[in-house]
Coordinates of C-alpha atoms in Angstrom, one line a residue:
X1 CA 120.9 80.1 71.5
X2 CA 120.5 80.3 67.7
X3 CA 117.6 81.3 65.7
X4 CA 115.2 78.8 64.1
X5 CA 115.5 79.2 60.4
X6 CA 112.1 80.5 59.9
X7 CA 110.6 83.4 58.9
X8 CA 109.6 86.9 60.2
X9 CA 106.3 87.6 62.2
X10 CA 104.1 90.2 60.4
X11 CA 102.8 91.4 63.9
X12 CA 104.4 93.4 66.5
X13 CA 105.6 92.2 70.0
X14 CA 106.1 94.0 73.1
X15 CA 106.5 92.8 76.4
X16 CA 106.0 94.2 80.0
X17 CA 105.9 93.4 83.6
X18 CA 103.7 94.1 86.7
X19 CA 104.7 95.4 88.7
X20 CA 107.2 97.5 86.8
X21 CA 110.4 97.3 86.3
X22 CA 110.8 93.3 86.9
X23 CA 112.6 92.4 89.9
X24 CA 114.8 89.2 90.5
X25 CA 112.6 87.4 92.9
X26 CA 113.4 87.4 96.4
X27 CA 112.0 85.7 99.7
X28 CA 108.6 86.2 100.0
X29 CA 108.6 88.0 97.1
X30 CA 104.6 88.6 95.4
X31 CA 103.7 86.9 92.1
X32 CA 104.6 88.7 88.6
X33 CA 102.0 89.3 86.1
X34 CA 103.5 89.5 82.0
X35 CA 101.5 91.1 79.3
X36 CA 102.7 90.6 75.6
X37 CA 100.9 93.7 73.6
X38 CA 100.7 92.4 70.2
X39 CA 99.6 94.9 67.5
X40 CA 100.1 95.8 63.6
X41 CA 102.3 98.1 63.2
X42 CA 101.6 98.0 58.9
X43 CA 99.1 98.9 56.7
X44 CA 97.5 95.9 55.6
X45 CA 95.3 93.6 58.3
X46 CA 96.6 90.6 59.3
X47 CA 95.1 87.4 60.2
X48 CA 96.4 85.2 63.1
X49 CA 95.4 81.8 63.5
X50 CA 97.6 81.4 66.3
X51 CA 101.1 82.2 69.0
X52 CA 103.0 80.3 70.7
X53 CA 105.1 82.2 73.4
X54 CA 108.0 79.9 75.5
X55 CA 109.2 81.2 79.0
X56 CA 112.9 79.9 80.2
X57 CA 112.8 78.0 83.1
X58 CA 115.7 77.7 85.6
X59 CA 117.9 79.6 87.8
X60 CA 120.0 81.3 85.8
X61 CA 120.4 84.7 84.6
X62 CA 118.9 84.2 81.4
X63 CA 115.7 81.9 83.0
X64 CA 112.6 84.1 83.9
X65 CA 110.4 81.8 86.2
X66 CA 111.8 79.4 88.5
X67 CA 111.0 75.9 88.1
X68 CA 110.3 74.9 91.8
X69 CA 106.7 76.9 91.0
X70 CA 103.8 76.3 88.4
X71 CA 104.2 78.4 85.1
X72 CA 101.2 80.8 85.9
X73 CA 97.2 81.3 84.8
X74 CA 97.5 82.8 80.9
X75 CA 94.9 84.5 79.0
X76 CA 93.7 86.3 75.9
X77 CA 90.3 88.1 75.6
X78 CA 88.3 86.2 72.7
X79 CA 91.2 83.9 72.4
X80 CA 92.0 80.3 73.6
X81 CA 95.2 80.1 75.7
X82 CA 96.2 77.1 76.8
X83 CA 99.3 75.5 78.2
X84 CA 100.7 73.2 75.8
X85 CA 102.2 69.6 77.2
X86 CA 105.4 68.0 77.1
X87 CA 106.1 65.7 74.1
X88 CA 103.2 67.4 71.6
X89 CA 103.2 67.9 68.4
X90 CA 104.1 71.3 67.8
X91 CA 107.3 73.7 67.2
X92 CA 108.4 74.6 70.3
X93 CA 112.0 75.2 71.7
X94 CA 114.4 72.7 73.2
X95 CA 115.4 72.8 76.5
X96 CA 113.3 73.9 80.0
X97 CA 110.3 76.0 78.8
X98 CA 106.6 76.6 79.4
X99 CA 104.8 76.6 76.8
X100 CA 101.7 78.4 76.3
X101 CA 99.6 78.1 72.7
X102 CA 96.8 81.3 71.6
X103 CA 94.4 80.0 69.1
X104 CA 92.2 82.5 67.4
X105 CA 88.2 82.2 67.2
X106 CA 87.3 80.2 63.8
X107 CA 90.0 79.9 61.7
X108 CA 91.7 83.0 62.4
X109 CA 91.3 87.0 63.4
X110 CA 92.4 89.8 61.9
X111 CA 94.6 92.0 63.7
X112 CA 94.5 95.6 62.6
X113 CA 93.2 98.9 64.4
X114 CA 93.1 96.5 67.8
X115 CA 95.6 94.6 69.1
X116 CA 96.0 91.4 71.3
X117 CA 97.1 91.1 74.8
X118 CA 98.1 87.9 76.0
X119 CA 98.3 87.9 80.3
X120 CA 99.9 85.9 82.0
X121 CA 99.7 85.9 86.4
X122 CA 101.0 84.5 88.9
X123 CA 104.7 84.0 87.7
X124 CA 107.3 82.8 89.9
X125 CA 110.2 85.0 88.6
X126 CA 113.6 83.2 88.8
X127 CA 116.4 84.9 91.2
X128 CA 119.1 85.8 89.2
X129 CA 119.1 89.0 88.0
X130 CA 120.0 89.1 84.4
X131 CA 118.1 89.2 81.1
X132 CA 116.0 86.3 79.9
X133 CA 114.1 85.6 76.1
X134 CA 110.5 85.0 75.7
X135 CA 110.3 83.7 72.2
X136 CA 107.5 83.8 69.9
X137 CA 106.0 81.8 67.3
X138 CA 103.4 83.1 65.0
X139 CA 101.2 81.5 62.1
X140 CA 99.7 84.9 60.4
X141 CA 99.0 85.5 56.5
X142 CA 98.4 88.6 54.7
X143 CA 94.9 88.5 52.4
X144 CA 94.2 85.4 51.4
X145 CA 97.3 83.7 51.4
X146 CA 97.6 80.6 52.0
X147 CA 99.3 79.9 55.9
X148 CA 102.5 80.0 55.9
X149 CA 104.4 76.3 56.2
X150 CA 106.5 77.4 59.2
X151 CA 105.6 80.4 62.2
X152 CA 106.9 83.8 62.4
X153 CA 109.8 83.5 64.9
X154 CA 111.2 86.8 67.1
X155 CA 112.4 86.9 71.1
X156 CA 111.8 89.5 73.6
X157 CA 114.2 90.3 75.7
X158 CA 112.9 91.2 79.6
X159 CA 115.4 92.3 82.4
X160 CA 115.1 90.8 85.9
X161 CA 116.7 93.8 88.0
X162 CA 118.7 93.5 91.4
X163 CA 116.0 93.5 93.9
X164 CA 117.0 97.4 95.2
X165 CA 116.3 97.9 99.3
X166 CA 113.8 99.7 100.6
X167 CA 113.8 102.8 100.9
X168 CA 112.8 104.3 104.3
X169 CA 109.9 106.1 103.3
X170 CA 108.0 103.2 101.7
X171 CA 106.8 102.9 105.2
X172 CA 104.3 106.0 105.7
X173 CA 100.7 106.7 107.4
X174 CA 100.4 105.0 110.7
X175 CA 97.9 105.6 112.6
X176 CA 95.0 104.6 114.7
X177 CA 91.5 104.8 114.0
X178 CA 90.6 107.1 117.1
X179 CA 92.6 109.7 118.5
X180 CA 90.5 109.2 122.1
X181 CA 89.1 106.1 123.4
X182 CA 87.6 105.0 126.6
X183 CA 88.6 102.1 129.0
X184 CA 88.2 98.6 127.3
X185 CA 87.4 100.1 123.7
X186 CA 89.1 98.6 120.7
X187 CA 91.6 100.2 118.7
X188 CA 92.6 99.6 114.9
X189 CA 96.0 100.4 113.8
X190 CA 96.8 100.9 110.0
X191 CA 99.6 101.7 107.8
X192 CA 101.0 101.8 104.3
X193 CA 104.2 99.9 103.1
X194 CA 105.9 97.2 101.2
X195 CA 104.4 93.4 102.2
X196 CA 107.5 91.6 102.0
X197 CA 108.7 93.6 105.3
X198 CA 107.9 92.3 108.2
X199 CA 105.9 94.4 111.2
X200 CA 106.5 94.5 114.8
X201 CA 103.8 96.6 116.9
X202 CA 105.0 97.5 119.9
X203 CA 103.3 99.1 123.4
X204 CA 103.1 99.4 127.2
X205 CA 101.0 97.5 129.5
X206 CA 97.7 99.9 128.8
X207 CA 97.2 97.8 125.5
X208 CA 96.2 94.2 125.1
X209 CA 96.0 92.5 121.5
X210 CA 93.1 91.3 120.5
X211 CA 92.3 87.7 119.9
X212 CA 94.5 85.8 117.5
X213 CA 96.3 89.3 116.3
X214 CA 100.2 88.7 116.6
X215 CA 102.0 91.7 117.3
X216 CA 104.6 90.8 114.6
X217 CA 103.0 90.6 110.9
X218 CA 103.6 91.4 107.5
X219 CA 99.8 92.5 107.0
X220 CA 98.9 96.2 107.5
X221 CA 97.0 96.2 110.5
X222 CA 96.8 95.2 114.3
X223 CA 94.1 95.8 116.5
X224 CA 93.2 95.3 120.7
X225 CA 92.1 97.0 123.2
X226 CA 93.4 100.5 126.0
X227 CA 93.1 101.2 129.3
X228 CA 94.8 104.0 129.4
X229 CA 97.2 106.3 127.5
X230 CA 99.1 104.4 125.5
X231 CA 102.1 105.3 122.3
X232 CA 102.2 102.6 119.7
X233 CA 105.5 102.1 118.1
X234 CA 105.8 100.6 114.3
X235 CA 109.1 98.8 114.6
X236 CA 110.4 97.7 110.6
X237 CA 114.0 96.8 109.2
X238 CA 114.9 98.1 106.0
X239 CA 118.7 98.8 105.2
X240 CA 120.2 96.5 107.5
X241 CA 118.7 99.3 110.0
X242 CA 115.9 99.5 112.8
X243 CA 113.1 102.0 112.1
X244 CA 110.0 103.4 114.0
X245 CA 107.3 105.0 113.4
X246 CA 104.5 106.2 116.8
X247 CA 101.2 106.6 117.4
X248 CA 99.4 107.9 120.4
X249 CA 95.7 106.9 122.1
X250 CA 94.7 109.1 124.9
X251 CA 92.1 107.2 127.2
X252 CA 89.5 109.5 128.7
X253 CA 89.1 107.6 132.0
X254 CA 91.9 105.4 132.7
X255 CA 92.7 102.6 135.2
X256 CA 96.2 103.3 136.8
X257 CA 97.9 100.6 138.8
X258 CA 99.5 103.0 140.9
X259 CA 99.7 107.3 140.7
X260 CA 101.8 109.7 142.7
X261 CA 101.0 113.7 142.6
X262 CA 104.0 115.9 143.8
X263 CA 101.5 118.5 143.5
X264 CA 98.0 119.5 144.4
X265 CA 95.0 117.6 142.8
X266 CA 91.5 118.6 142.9
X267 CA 88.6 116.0 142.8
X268 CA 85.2 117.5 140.9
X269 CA 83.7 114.3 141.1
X270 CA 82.7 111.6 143.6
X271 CA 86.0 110.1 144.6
X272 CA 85.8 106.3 146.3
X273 CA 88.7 104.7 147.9
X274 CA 88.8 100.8 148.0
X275 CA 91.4 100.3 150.5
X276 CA 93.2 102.4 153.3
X277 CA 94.1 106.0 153.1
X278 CA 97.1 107.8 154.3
X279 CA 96.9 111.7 155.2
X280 CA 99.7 113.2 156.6
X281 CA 98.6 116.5 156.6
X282 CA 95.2 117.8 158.0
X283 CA 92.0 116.9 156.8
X284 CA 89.2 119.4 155.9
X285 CA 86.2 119.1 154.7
X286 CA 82.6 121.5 154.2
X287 CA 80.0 118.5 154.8
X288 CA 79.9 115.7 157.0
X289 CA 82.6 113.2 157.4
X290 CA 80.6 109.6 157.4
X291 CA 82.2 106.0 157.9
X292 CA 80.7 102.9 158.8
X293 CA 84.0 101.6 160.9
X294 CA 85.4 104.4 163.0
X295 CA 87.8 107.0 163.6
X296 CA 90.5 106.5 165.7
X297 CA 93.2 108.6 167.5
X298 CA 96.9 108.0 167.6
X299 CA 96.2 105.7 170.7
X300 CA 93.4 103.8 168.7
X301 CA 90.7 105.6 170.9
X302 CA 87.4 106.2 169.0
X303 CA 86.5 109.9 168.7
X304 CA 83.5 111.2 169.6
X305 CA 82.5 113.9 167.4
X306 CA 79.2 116.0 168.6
X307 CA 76.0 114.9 170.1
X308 CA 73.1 115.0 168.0

């Protein structure tokens, strides 16, 4: 692309992304914001009645947004920024741009000690990586010179880097709210990482999701409920490679579908039995024995204990 044949700009440009450095977009990638810093870099003030800044559209390695999406939401503290139409009547480059216009309050500021920052969000950056041209107009005088009969004309150059993967350590701090919870009690899992990975929380039967949470997300949380001990595993890709992080929730008083001691267990408590129970060894005990049924021998005989 050639130069317009038009002069300098008397102010100073300078461009930068967020986040930072730019990325060529990829899927599910957030929105970019831009912020061109515009200062005086001379001695004299400057006054600028207005800028006109044009973003290449496309999908090449010298476009900066994609066209499939809107241009973005600009703006300019104590300035008008507006979005200027196809087919008006002002200088603005041939070809697939969007074109944004500043106009200074009254009939111009001056630009000295403080500079101008022009934002613009929500930018749809294009996926090629490359290096694209934001080119700016400006109509500034010096003093009381008379404005000039054509803008100021300079590009920035801004580089769309290869997306890079993420690293494995992007993925840090998961944990649960509570360390110990009681039967039925809800449980809030958190975590910090990048939101264009996707989430899988995975765990035993002693954990049920709650109500509309999906146990695959690409938020930062899941919640739902315990009944008993219970690891939670964080389950990401990054790398073309699985990763995990754990958690664990101890339940005070579980509910066990089924338990089996090898060894000795002790009861301080009351203990209640809802259906039959097996002892193959002997039976003890240092109160009464009571049942509302009775007790049989091996022949299904009642037995008698003694009379009252």
């Amino acid at each position: 692309m050639n130069a317009p044949d038009i002069g300098k700009p008397l102010l100073d440009y300078a461009v930068i992304s967020e986040p930072f450095p730019l990325y060529a977009a990829t899927a599910d990638a957030p929105s970019t914001t831009l912020h061109i810093v515009v200062s005086n870099g001379g001695g004299s003030t400057v006054q600028c009645r207005e800028i006109v800044f044009s973003l290449p559209h496309g999908d090449l390695a010298q476009s900066l947004v994609d066209t499939t999406s809107g241009d973005g939401d600009a703006s300019a503290e104590g300035w008008t920024v507006e979005e200027i139409q196809k087919g008006a009547d002002i200088a603005v480059p041939e070809g697939d741009y969007a074109n944004f216009r500043a106009t200074a309050p009254g009939d111009g500021a001056s630009v000295d000690a403080s500079g101008i920052t022009i934002t613009l969000k929500n930018l749809n950056v294009s996926k090629q990586p490359g290096t694209a041209r934001i080119e700016i107009r400006e109509t500034a005088r010096q003093g009381t010179d008379e404005w000039p009969p054509s803008p100021g004309y300079i590009t920035l150059p801004i580089t769309k880097f290869p997306a890079p993967e993420i690293p494995v350590r992007a993925v840090t701090d998961f944990r649960a709210d509570k360390l110990e919870a009681a039967y039925g009690d809800c449980v809030r899992l958190t975590w910090n990482g990048p939101s264009t990975l996707e989430y899988t929380v995975l765990y035993s039967g002693g954990a049920t999701a709650g109500k509309d949470q999906k146990d695959t997300t690409t938020a930062h949380e899941w919640s739902g409920t315990v009944t008993r001990d219970t690891t939670f595993c964080l389950q990401y890709v990054t790398g073309a490679t699985t990763h995990y992080l754990t958690t664990t929730v101890t339940v005070a008083d579980p509910h066990l579908t089924g338990l089996t001691v090898q060894g000795n267990a002790s009861v301080t408590g009351g203990l209640t039995v809802g259906k039959d129970m097996n002892v193959t060894g002997a039976l003890e005990a240092t109160d009464d024995v009571t049942t509302q049924g009775q007790f049989l021998d091996p022949k299904g005989t009642p037995l008698r204990g003694k009379p009252a």
